[in-house]
């Protein structure tokens, strides 16, 4: 059916006359670029001249933040984007952090948040848990901004719930265009810096698009696509593929699931993979033996992102199927020891979930994308909430996000508790992508802590403004002094 | 090594036809497509240092997002929701024209998602990355778009399937 739609769209597209591009587009674009720089520099210069004249000193953007929670490992209360200018697009090479700021030593210690930032070619950044410092990592083979994988930026990056391991999709750019592009998943121990490489093969290569850790930070499930063609700016995607990586393993086990819509996968502490089927509204699980072990009706609710397993055999996913967005909590008995001691499901009754609990978003946060990040305890799920449309009356703009603790129980904790803000960048759409959080660091009493805002290297415009402004101030002072002395000499 | 301008011109010469097809499908109008592509190429020239290694990906992103942005500014002038989902006249025997008409009555995001999924052949995750939204939103938006197409143009059922 949709093949017919594809063909019809292709026919419509073929009927479109090629646009006659103006010959001065390049010149106009460059003029605009120069205007940008002049305007930025001029505006900053004007401001700074005034400040310098008033005897004020410039301070960094993070000078007013609350004091550091020294030595306490925690998730920060504000997650800042990284300026795009810190990235670098090399000649015939993928984008990377500028050598002067990118870190190749990955032994940075336990982390609290990982994300990709930096505009249209997002690069990986990690915040360390003890000091809230931002580390712009040069992950070997980072696929998120590769020339071939440029339609999936920022997604193949996942910090483990304990904050000790970071997984990412990688590929060997030197093999691009060959019969088999070398690619797969890499995992680094952030405390030792040791990297584990898992190679994936299929078609011309396997491009990893997303990753998720199990709650105990040991298992990993990945999703991606086989590429039929993988060259610079010339890629063709084949079928969706997925796999799971066991604790310590250097190989991946393929997951043979029939996933019509490419449903997003979650994995539990036993390596069981789960997803909610797009068409049938059923919660499916696939254990290590490849046996489908459960089909639970999710009552017509379709997830908008991968769900998350939690403690006590619970599972959370978010949906926007109805008029409101809700998080569902499912609980079901796990396998219990059989007479011979093996774990097995007793009967179908074991598959029946406890009635799902829903928590709607507040009115001023709807409609929004909502993505489970993990569980704090059996009653509390951490979600990343991003409004789909601008919500000016709520003070939000499109792209603003917040980390929220949603409560299942009816206790004193609020059902919707925003505990961290994901600041929006000023470049392009400003969104931080692929956020994952070390939820093991979060507690109900102290879900997040305040850390100083990062101090990024100064931009060229800021250097021009500061040093130029200082120069202008000095000249102005000299002129004033000279004028003053002349005035005194001329005074009878 | 090529100069920036030469590389840009080479890129424009090589990819304008393909990008024109995408721009036309996104807008459904030759003039709007021309404006959209010119705008995207202007942005590409403006940020060439940053994007010269993968200019097409950048230009396509600008096409997708700029189109949605333009539509937001135009939408106040569009038809009210009361008539929005009314079936399009089935008088035209030309299926292509009917599909074009129906596409023109989708929201820009719905139309963009369909173009990404069924013309550009992107997966949900790839489309989500291109639009800066979640894969789940792409999924639900695709479903809503197809459902609206069925309402707008029932005669297209063989093209897009009779049931959700």
XYZ file of C-alpha atoms in Angstrom:
656
model
C 0.000 0.000 0.000
C 2.602 2.499 1.046
C 4.763 1.365 -1.870
C 2.061 2.763 -4.123
C 2.203 6.010 -2.170
C 5.975 6.092 -2.583
C 5.675 5.620 -6.310
C 3.012 8.285 -6.612
C 5.043 10.793 -4.609
C 8.045 10.017 -6.784
C 5.967 10.710 -9.885
C 4.738 14.002 -8.453
C 8.293 14.943 -7.556
C 9.543 14.058 -11.011
C 7.020 16.487 -12.428
C 8.542 19.383 -10.517
C 10.643 21.699 -12.635
C 14.152 22.247 -11.284
C 14.419 25.555 -9.488
C 16.446 28.189 -11.286
C 18.894 29.096 -8.557
C 20.055 32.698 -8.665
C 23.683 33.094 -9.579
C 24.251 35.472 -6.672
C 23.133 33.132 -3.893
C 26.701 32.539 -2.801
C 27.528 36.230 -2.765
C 24.372 37.074 -0.826
C 25.044 34.303 1.654
C 28.562 35.530 2.273
C 27.376 39.102 2.649
C 24.875 37.910 5.218
C 27.679 36.102 7.005
C 29.788 39.222 7.135
C 26.823 41.224 8.371
C 26.273 38.656 11.116
C 29.812 39.030 12.314
C 29.828 42.788 12.127
C 26.498 43.060 13.850
C 27.523 40.714 16.632
C 30.844 42.389 17.100
C 29.406 45.876 16.861
C 26.598 45.186 19.279
C 28.900 43.601 21.787
C 31.432 46.371 21.320
C 28.850 49.047 21.976
C 27.727 47.387 25.142
C 31.231 46.812 26.363
C 32.394 50.339 25.693
C 29.592 51.539 27.912
C 30.489 49.000 30.552
C 34.171 49.800 30.364
C 33.429 53.476 30.635
C 31.400 52.833 33.728
C 34.285 50.973 35.244
C 32.555 47.629 35.281
C 34.301 44.388 34.605
C 32.876 41.640 32.533
C 32.210 38.389 34.203
C 31.365 34.985 32.777
C 27.837 33.834 32.256
C 28.119 31.421 35.132
C 29.060 33.975 37.742
C 25.637 34.147 39.358
C 24.881 30.469 39.730
C 24.454 28.900 43.127
C 27.473 27.421 44.902
C 28.832 24.075 43.855
C 27.730 20.973 45.676
C 31.353 19.919 46.057
C 32.034 16.220 46.135
C 28.418 15.165 45.888
C 27.707 13.162 42.773
C 24.458 14.387 41.266
C 22.526 15.264 38.158
C 22.694 19.020 37.437
C 19.584 21.155 37.773
C 20.343 22.898 34.477
C 21.739 21.232 31.376
C 23.364 23.735 29.021
C 23.846 23.328 25.279
C 27.344 23.554 23.839
C 27.960 26.421 21.396
C 28.120 25.261 17.816
C 31.341 27.201 17.251
C 33.235 24.673 19.377
C 32.676 22.046 16.714
C 34.839 21.748 13.664
C 33.982 20.397 10.240
C 37.179 19.052 8.734
C 37.923 18.729 5.033
C 36.419 15.460 3.795
C 35.983 14.403 7.393
C 33.189 14.220 9.889
C 32.567 17.045 12.292
C 34.453 16.886 15.539
C 35.155 19.093 18.541
C 37.972 21.547 18.005
C 41.240 19.848 18.977
C 41.958 22.469 21.601
C 38.812 21.650 23.541
C 37.832 18.067 22.650
C 38.912 15.365 25.098
C 40.356 12.096 23.832
C 41.043 10.690 27.284
C 37.696 9.171 28.133
C 38.561 8.323 31.753
C 36.643 11.319 33.048
C 34.936 9.619 35.979
C 31.320 8.891 36.743
C 28.917 10.947 34.657
C 25.433 12.301 35.292
C 24.195 13.291 31.842
C 25.163 12.591 28.244
C 23.797 14.427 25.250
C 24.649 15.652 21.789
C 24.832 19.346 21.114
C 26.150 21.861 18.667
C 23.578 22.582 15.975
C 23.072 20.567 12.830
C 25.993 18.280 13.411
C 25.660 17.512 17.103
C 28.675 16.178 18.923
C 28.785 14.168 22.144
C 29.092 15.864 25.499
C 29.100 14.377 28.976
C 28.678 16.047 32.378
C 30.638 14.508 35.225
C 28.703 13.746 38.369
C 31.067 15.044 41.046
C 31.734 18.518 39.684
C 29.134 19.170 36.987
C 31.932 19.810 34.488
C 31.230 19.515 30.781
C 33.453 17.168 28.784
C 33.356 17.444 25.006
C 34.406 13.936 24.075
C 36.223 12.852 20.946
C 34.530 9.470 20.803
C 36.414 7.247 18.340
C 34.297 6.699 15.235
C 31.343 8.757 16.544
C 28.649 8.099 13.980
C 26.211 10.778 15.030
C 27.575 13.417 12.689
C 29.116 11.213 10.044
C 28.639 12.216 6.479
C 26.804 9.003 5.866
C 24.741 8.997 8.996
C 23.844 12.646 8.891
C 20.148 11.967 9.176
C 20.496 10.510 12.662
C 22.527 13.064 14.584
C 22.858 12.768 18.275
C 20.726 9.730 18.713
C 23.192 6.829 19.037
C 24.497 7.846 22.454
C 23.508 6.368 25.809
C 24.813 6.867 29.333
C 24.208 3.914 31.629
C 21.832 4.466 34.580
C 24.762 4.171 37.005
C 26.700 6.803 35.070
C 29.784 4.619 34.720
C 29.518 3.551 31.066
C 28.839 5.378 27.847
C 27.756 3.615 24.642
C 27.731 5.089 21.148
C 27.367 4.097 17.530
C 30.654 4.132 15.630
C 31.987 3.486 12.181
C 35.320 3.544 10.415
C 35.188 6.427 7.939
C 38.106 4.995 5.972
C 35.966 2.013 4.955
C 33.127 4.180 3.642
C 32.252 3.205 0.090
C 33.694 -0.278 0.498
C 31.728 -3.497 0.246
C 31.416 -3.659 4.024
C 31.699 -0.494 6.078
C 33.154 -1.307 9.482
C 30.674 -0.148 12.093
C 28.984 -1.086 15.328
C 28.684 -0.127 18.982
C 31.397 1.029 21.353
C 31.225 1.173 25.118
C 33.657 3.024 27.345
C 34.173 2.584 31.051
C 34.265 6.225 32.106
C 36.366 5.470 35.169
C 39.163 3.571 33.402
C 38.748 4.841 29.848
C 38.802 1.277 28.526
C 36.774 0.880 25.329
C 34.874 -2.239 24.331
C 34.167 -2.554 20.609
C 31.243 -4.522 19.201
C 31.270 -4.861 15.443
C 28.037 -5.279 13.496
C 27.716 -6.631 9.991
C 24.940 -6.636 7.415
C 24.417 -5.389 3.849
C 27.029 -2.643 3.253
C 27.195 -1.924 6.944
C 24.993 -1.424 9.979
C 24.264 2.103 11.142
C 23.312 2.260 14.805
C 20.602 4.843 15.388
C 19.638 4.394 19.044
C 20.752 2.600 22.177
C 19.288 1.799 25.584
C 20.819 0.343 28.752
C 19.113 -2.049 31.124
C 18.275 -0.610 34.570
C 21.283 -2.379 36.116
C 23.611 -0.853 33.509
C 24.814 -4.241 32.268
C 22.768 -5.099 29.168
C 22.469 -2.951 26.094
C 19.960 -3.018 23.245
C 20.545 -1.197 19.981
C 18.502 -0.397 16.907
C 19.570 0.704 13.497
C 19.431 -0.060 9.830
C 21.386 -1.976 7.289
C 22.687 0.323 4.613
C 22.413 -0.713 0.998
C 24.739 2.107 0.016
C 27.090 3.964 2.350
C 29.147 6.664 0.707
C 29.735 10.353 1.300
C 26.384 12.054 0.911
C 25.017 9.031 -0.825
C 23.291 6.575 1.425
C 20.432 4.183 1.048
C 18.860 2.530 4.019
C 17.701 -1.060 4.003
C 15.796 -2.990 6.624
C 15.672 -2.117 10.315
C 17.823 -4.318 12.497
C 18.366 -4.636 16.231
C 20.426 -6.563 18.704
C 21.369 -6.969 22.338
C 24.793 -6.932 23.900
C 25.370 -9.017 27.017
C 27.389 -7.793 30.010
C 31.046 -7.679 29.024
C 30.374 -9.146 25.568
C 32.186 -8.038 22.440
C 29.550 -9.431 20.103
C 25.911 -8.574 19.600
C 23.067 -11.051 19.354
C 20.599 -10.239 16.651
C 17.014 -9.734 17.751
C 14.614 -11.260 15.281
C 11.458 -9.373 16.026
C 8.782 -8.538 13.552
C 8.613 -4.792 13.964
C 6.532 -3.238 11.285
C 6.930 0.336 12.398
C 10.410 0.079 13.827
C 9.122 0.189 17.386
C 11.668 1.276 19.910
C 13.122 -1.338 22.187
C 13.781 -1.514 25.898
C 15.806 -4.139 27.788
C 15.621 -5.435 31.349
C 18.221 -6.772 33.773
C 17.817 -10.299 32.441
C 18.356 -9.337 28.815
C 14.694 -9.569 27.922
C 13.828 -7.089 25.218
C 10.427 -5.414 25.121
C 8.502 -3.177 22.814
C 4.948 -2.077 22.265
C 3.792 -3.149 18.826
C 2.617 -0.341 16.652
C -0.309 -2.054 15.032
C -1.575 -4.405 17.693
C -1.197 -2.249 20.808
C 0.467 -5.126 22.566
C 3.378 -5.170 24.937
C 5.758 -7.838 23.678
C 8.788 -9.360 25.273
C 11.502 -11.518 23.862
C 13.713 -13.428 26.264
C 17.267 -14.631 25.809
C 16.147 -17.901 24.245
C 14.339 -15.982 21.555
C 10.982 -16.943 22.935
C 8.211 -14.437 22.928
C 7.174 -14.444 26.537
C 4.316 -12.084 26.881
C 1.660 -10.219 24.998
C -0.069 -7.732 27.190
C -2.742 -5.452 25.864
C -1.785 -1.848 26.513
C -5.379 -0.769 26.094
C -4.986 1.076 22.850
C -2.084 3.239 23.943
C 0.772 3.681 21.563
C 4.187 4.787 22.852
C 5.936 7.856 21.538
C 9.383 6.729 22.663
C 11.114 3.645 23.953
C 9.762 2.528 27.321
C 11.900 1.790 30.354
C 11.953 -1.208 32.623
C 11.989 -0.373 36.287
C 12.234 -2.120 39.616
C 9.607 -4.637 40.621
C 8.949 -5.814 37.065
C 7.408 -2.573 36.065
C 7.540 -0.837 32.730
C 6.878 2.759 31.838
C 6.137 4.270 28.516
C 4.631 7.509 27.354
C 1.865 7.979 24.873
C 0.124 10.821 23.152
C -2.580 8.612 21.763
C -5.426 10.234 23.634
C -6.229 13.866 24.217
C -3.610 14.021 26.913
C -0.149 12.630 27.378
C 0.270 10.047 30.051
C 2.831 7.742 31.516
C 1.794 4.180 32.064
C 3.139 1.980 34.768
C 2.771 -1.726 34.345
C 3.485 -4.316 36.903
C 3.396 -8.008 36.340
C 4.759 -11.052 38.103
C 8.162 -12.128 36.925
C 9.043 -15.699 36.248
C 8.934 -17.723 39.446
C 10.998 -20.800 40.359
C 9.451 -23.997 39.051
C 9.521 -27.326 40.902
C 12.927 -28.056 39.428
C 14.176 -24.611 40.256
C 14.044 -23.192 36.746
C 12.402 -19.883 36.139
C 9.225 -20.070 34.140
C 5.931 -18.380 33.620
C 3.255 -20.426 35.317
C 0.370 -19.679 33.062
C -1.307 -16.908 31.182
C -2.479 -15.374 34.413
C 1.107 -14.397 35.062
C 1.005 -12.214 31.993
C -1.881 -10.081 33.145
C -0.635 -6.711 34.266
C -1.778 -4.780 37.234
C -4.120 -2.096 36.010
C -2.001 0.598 34.435
C -1.596 3.885 36.193
C -1.594 7.022 34.190
C -0.298 10.459 34.955
C -1.361 13.233 32.652
C 0.854 16.142 31.855
C -0.226 19.476 33.305
C -2.327 21.504 30.886
C 0.455 24.028 30.348
C 2.824 21.297 29.213
C 0.590 19.682 26.606
C 1.125 18.783 23.804
C 4.641 17.535 24.368
C 7.070 14.767 23.584
C 7.632 12.710 26.678
C 10.424 10.206 26.985
C 11.073 7.946 29.973
C 14.658 8.252 31.214
C 14.503 5.667 34.007
C 13.147 4.932 37.443
C 14.109 6.376 40.824
C 12.119 3.803 42.766
C 9.048 1.605 42.142
C 6.774 4.646 42.334
C 8.719 7.317 40.470
C 9.782 7.624 36.857
C 12.092 10.273 35.427
C 10.830 11.707 32.145
C 12.173 14.189 29.638
C 9.319 16.463 28.573
C 9.593 18.670 25.488
C 6.618 20.654 24.179
C 5.787 20.016 20.552
C 4.461 23.512 19.935
C 5.374 26.888 21.384
C 3.534 27.486 24.626
C 4.041 31.182 25.095
C 1.488 31.534 27.842
C 3.475 29.087 29.924
C 6.721 30.874 29.235
C 7.974 28.035 27.101
C 9.190 28.113 23.569
C 9.481 25.202 21.251
C 12.501 23.158 22.159
C 12.553 23.899 25.873
C 12.690 20.691 27.862
C 12.665 19.679 31.469
C 13.458 16.603 33.481
C 10.441 15.596 35.478
C 9.858 13.114 38.250
C 6.390 11.644 37.781
C 4.885 9.968 40.778
C 2.763 6.852 40.621
C 1.673 6.821 44.231
C -0.761 9.079 46.032
C 1.676 10.168 48.712
C 3.024 13.586 49.471
C 5.196 13.755 46.383
C 3.659 15.800 43.561
C 2.607 13.851 40.483
C 4.629 16.153 38.220
C 7.818 17.564 39.671
C 10.146 19.403 37.298
C 13.629 18.879 38.727
C 15.921 20.086 35.943
C 15.744 22.415 32.987
C 17.342 21.666 29.658
C 18.399 25.061 28.374
C 17.829 25.811 24.738
C 20.689 26.922 22.535
C 20.513 29.946 20.304
C 21.773 28.245 17.166
C 19.555 26.485 14.648
C 16.692 24.817 16.480
C 18.664 25.044 19.717
C 17.804 21.576 20.844
C 20.016 19.273 22.764
C 19.546 15.781 21.378
C 19.881 12.267 22.651
C 19.732 13.122 26.345
C 20.329 10.222 28.732
C 20.545 10.549 32.492
C 22.230 8.508 35.211
C 19.046 8.021 37.185
C 20.900 6.047 39.869
C 22.260 9.401 41.028
C 18.771 10.794 41.579
C 16.859 10.478 44.817
C 13.465 11.840 45.733
C 15.008 14.152 48.301
C 17.803 15.345 46.024
C 16.887 14.582 42.427
C 19.284 17.222 41.113
C 21.783 19.758 42.413
C 23.000 23.162 41.327
C 26.357 23.351 39.610
C 28.111 26.330 38.023
C 27.265 26.975 34.409
C 30.027 25.937 32.013
C 32.560 28.568 30.963
C 33.071 28.106 27.232
C 36.080 29.554 25.415
C 35.310 33.008 24.181
C 33.974 33.493 20.696
C 35.814 35.691 18.187
C 33.052 38.261 18.537
C 33.420 38.359 22.301
C 37.202 38.648 22.120
C 36.802 41.499 19.659
C 34.260 43.171 21.888
C 36.285 42.834 25.084
C 39.714 43.686 23.777
C 38.379 46.207 21.296
C 36.187 47.710 23.971
C 39.086 47.926 26.367
C 41.182 49.583 23.680
C 38.484 52.091 22.926
C 38.086 52.799 26.622
C 41.818 53.407 27.008
C 41.855 55.737 24.012
C 38.811 57.556 25.376
C 40.512 57.928 28.733
C 43.680 59.282 27.107
C 41.683 61.746 25.052
C 39.902 62.849 28.182
C 43.145 63.295 30.107
C 44.797 65.190 27.282
C 41.757 67.411 26.858
C 41.621 68.020 30.591
C 45.284 69.035 30.759
C 44.952 71.318 27.783
C 41.933 72.887 29.385
C 43.860 73.506 32.605
C 46.845 74.998 30.759
C 44.592 77.349 28.870
C 42.851 78.429 32.019
C 44.272 81.798 33.153
C 41.531 22.155 -2.633
C 38.394 23.760 -4.055
C 37.426 27.225 -2.966
C 34.241 27.573 -0.971
C 32.415 29.240 -3.822
C 33.447 26.624 -6.360
C 32.435 23.814 -4.026
C 29.124 25.525 -3.349
C 28.456 25.994 -7.058
C 29.327 22.361 -7.739
C 26.940 21.301 -5.022
C 24.157 23.495 -6.388
C 24.683 22.211 -9.924
C 24.686 18.591 -8.832
C 21.826 18.608 -6.360
C 19.370 21.304 -7.427
C 17.161 18.920 -9.376
C 16.802 16.500 -6.482
C 16.315 19.272 -3.953
C 13.723 20.895 -6.211
C 11.671 17.716 -6.162
C 11.726 17.662 -2.379
C 10.902 21.361 -2.128
C 7.969 20.963 -4.476
C 6.583 18.012 -2.557
C 6.934 19.919 0.697
C 5.149 23.017 -0.542
C 2.948 21.801 -3.385
C 3.620 25.017 -5.234
C 6.342 25.799 -7.745
C 6.841 29.378 -6.583
C 6.936 28.458 -2.918
C 9.319 25.617 -3.737
C 11.600 28.049 -5.490
C 11.525 30.463 -2.541
C 12.098 27.626 -0.111
C 15.087 26.191 -1.947
C 16.643 29.612 -2.541
C 16.300 30.344 1.156
C 17.890 27.043 2.097
C 20.788 27.538 -0.307
C 21.309 31.049 0.980
C 21.571 29.666 4.492
C 23.997 27.032 3.242
C 26.224 29.707 1.700
C 25.999 31.686 4.912
C 27.167 28.795 7.063
C 29.375 27.061 4.504
C 32.426 26.714 6.769
C 30.404 24.652 9.172
C 28.422 22.526 6.782
C 30.593 22.095 3.722
C 31.317 18.466 4.553
C 27.630 17.557 4.432
C 25.807 20.397 2.708
C 22.898 18.341 1.456
C 21.906 17.187 4.897
C 21.966 20.791 6.080
C 19.973 22.083 3.113
C 17.362 19.386 3.543
C 17.004 20.203 7.215
C 16.476 23.838 6.393
C 13.897 22.856 3.775
C 11.944 20.770 6.256
C 12.060 23.200 9.135
C 11.699 26.393 7.118
C 8.635 25.011 5.404
C 6.994 24.276 8.736
C 7.990 27.708 9.997
C 6.528 29.440 6.947
C 3.364 27.445 7.268
C 2.948 28.592 10.866
C 3.058 32.166 9.704
C 0.579 31.488 6.926
C -1.813 29.247 8.777
C -4.022 31.975 10.164
C -5.102 32.617 6.620
C -5.901 28.989 5.933
C -9.272 27.289 5.993
C -11.013 26.739 9.268
C -10.991 23.335 10.883
C -14.679 22.975 10.195
C -14.030 22.548 6.531
C -10.527 21.283 6.896
C -11.342 17.606 6.851
C -14.041 17.729 4.255
C -13.411 15.284 1.435
C -11.864 16.830 -1.636
C -14.037 16.838 -4.759
C -13.655 13.488 -6.416
C -14.342 14.825 -9.836
C -10.778 14.635 -11.026
C -9.975 11.315 -12.614
C -6.311 12.032 -12.252
C -5.058 10.273 -9.155
C -1.915 12.333 -9.031
C -3.816 15.568 -9.002
C -6.075 14.241 -6.290
C -3.132 13.251 -4.150
C -1.552 16.651 -4.705
C -4.777 18.371 -3.713
C -5.099 16.229 -0.621
C -1.470 16.797 0.362
C -2.075 20.513 0.069
C -4.692 20.311 2.791
C -2.465 18.647 5.334
C -0.544 20.662 7.882
C 3.033 21.393 6.931
C 4.340 18.998 9.541
C 2.051 16.193 8.408
C 3.019 16.767 4.810
C 6.697 16.987 5.707
C 6.551 13.744 7.637
C 4.942 11.964 4.680
C 7.582 13.321 2.309
C 10.366 12.226 4.627
C 8.931 8.778 5.185
C 7.620 7.919 1.727
C 9.615 10.077 -0.679
C 12.967 10.430 1.053
C 12.516 6.905 2.426
C 13.783 7.777 5.872
C 13.085 5.596 8.854
C 11.059 7.016 11.717
C 14.198 7.619 13.723
C 15.904 9.370 10.825
C 12.848 11.509 10.127
C 12.646 12.364 13.807
C 16.263 13.441 13.833
C 15.741 15.586 10.761
C 12.765 17.360 12.301
C 14.057 17.515 15.853
C 11.102 15.622 17.278
C 10.737 12.159 18.744
C 10.346 9.033 16.670
C 7.054 8.436 18.398
C 5.777 11.787 17.271
C 6.826 10.975 13.720
C 4.938 7.730 14.029
C 1.737 9.275 15.300
C 1.996 12.183 12.877
C 2.387 9.782 9.959
C -0.655 7.881 11.059
C -2.663 11.073 11.443
C -1.553 12.291 8.037
C -2.556 9.069 6.319
C -5.869 9.071 8.147
C -6.543 12.623 7.021
C -5.647 11.721 3.467
C -8.225 8.954 3.603
C -10.846 11.425 4.756
C -9.884 14.085 2.272
C -9.649 11.769 -0.688
C -11.425 8.458 -0.161
C -10.652 7.501 -3.734
C -7.004 7.241 -2.717
C -7.685 4.233 -0.539
C -5.901 1.912 -2.906
C -2.898 4.190 -2.677
C -2.660 4.603 1.070
C -4.674 1.671 2.355
C -8.297 1.557 3.309
C -7.858 1.135 7.032
C -5.615 2.840 9.562
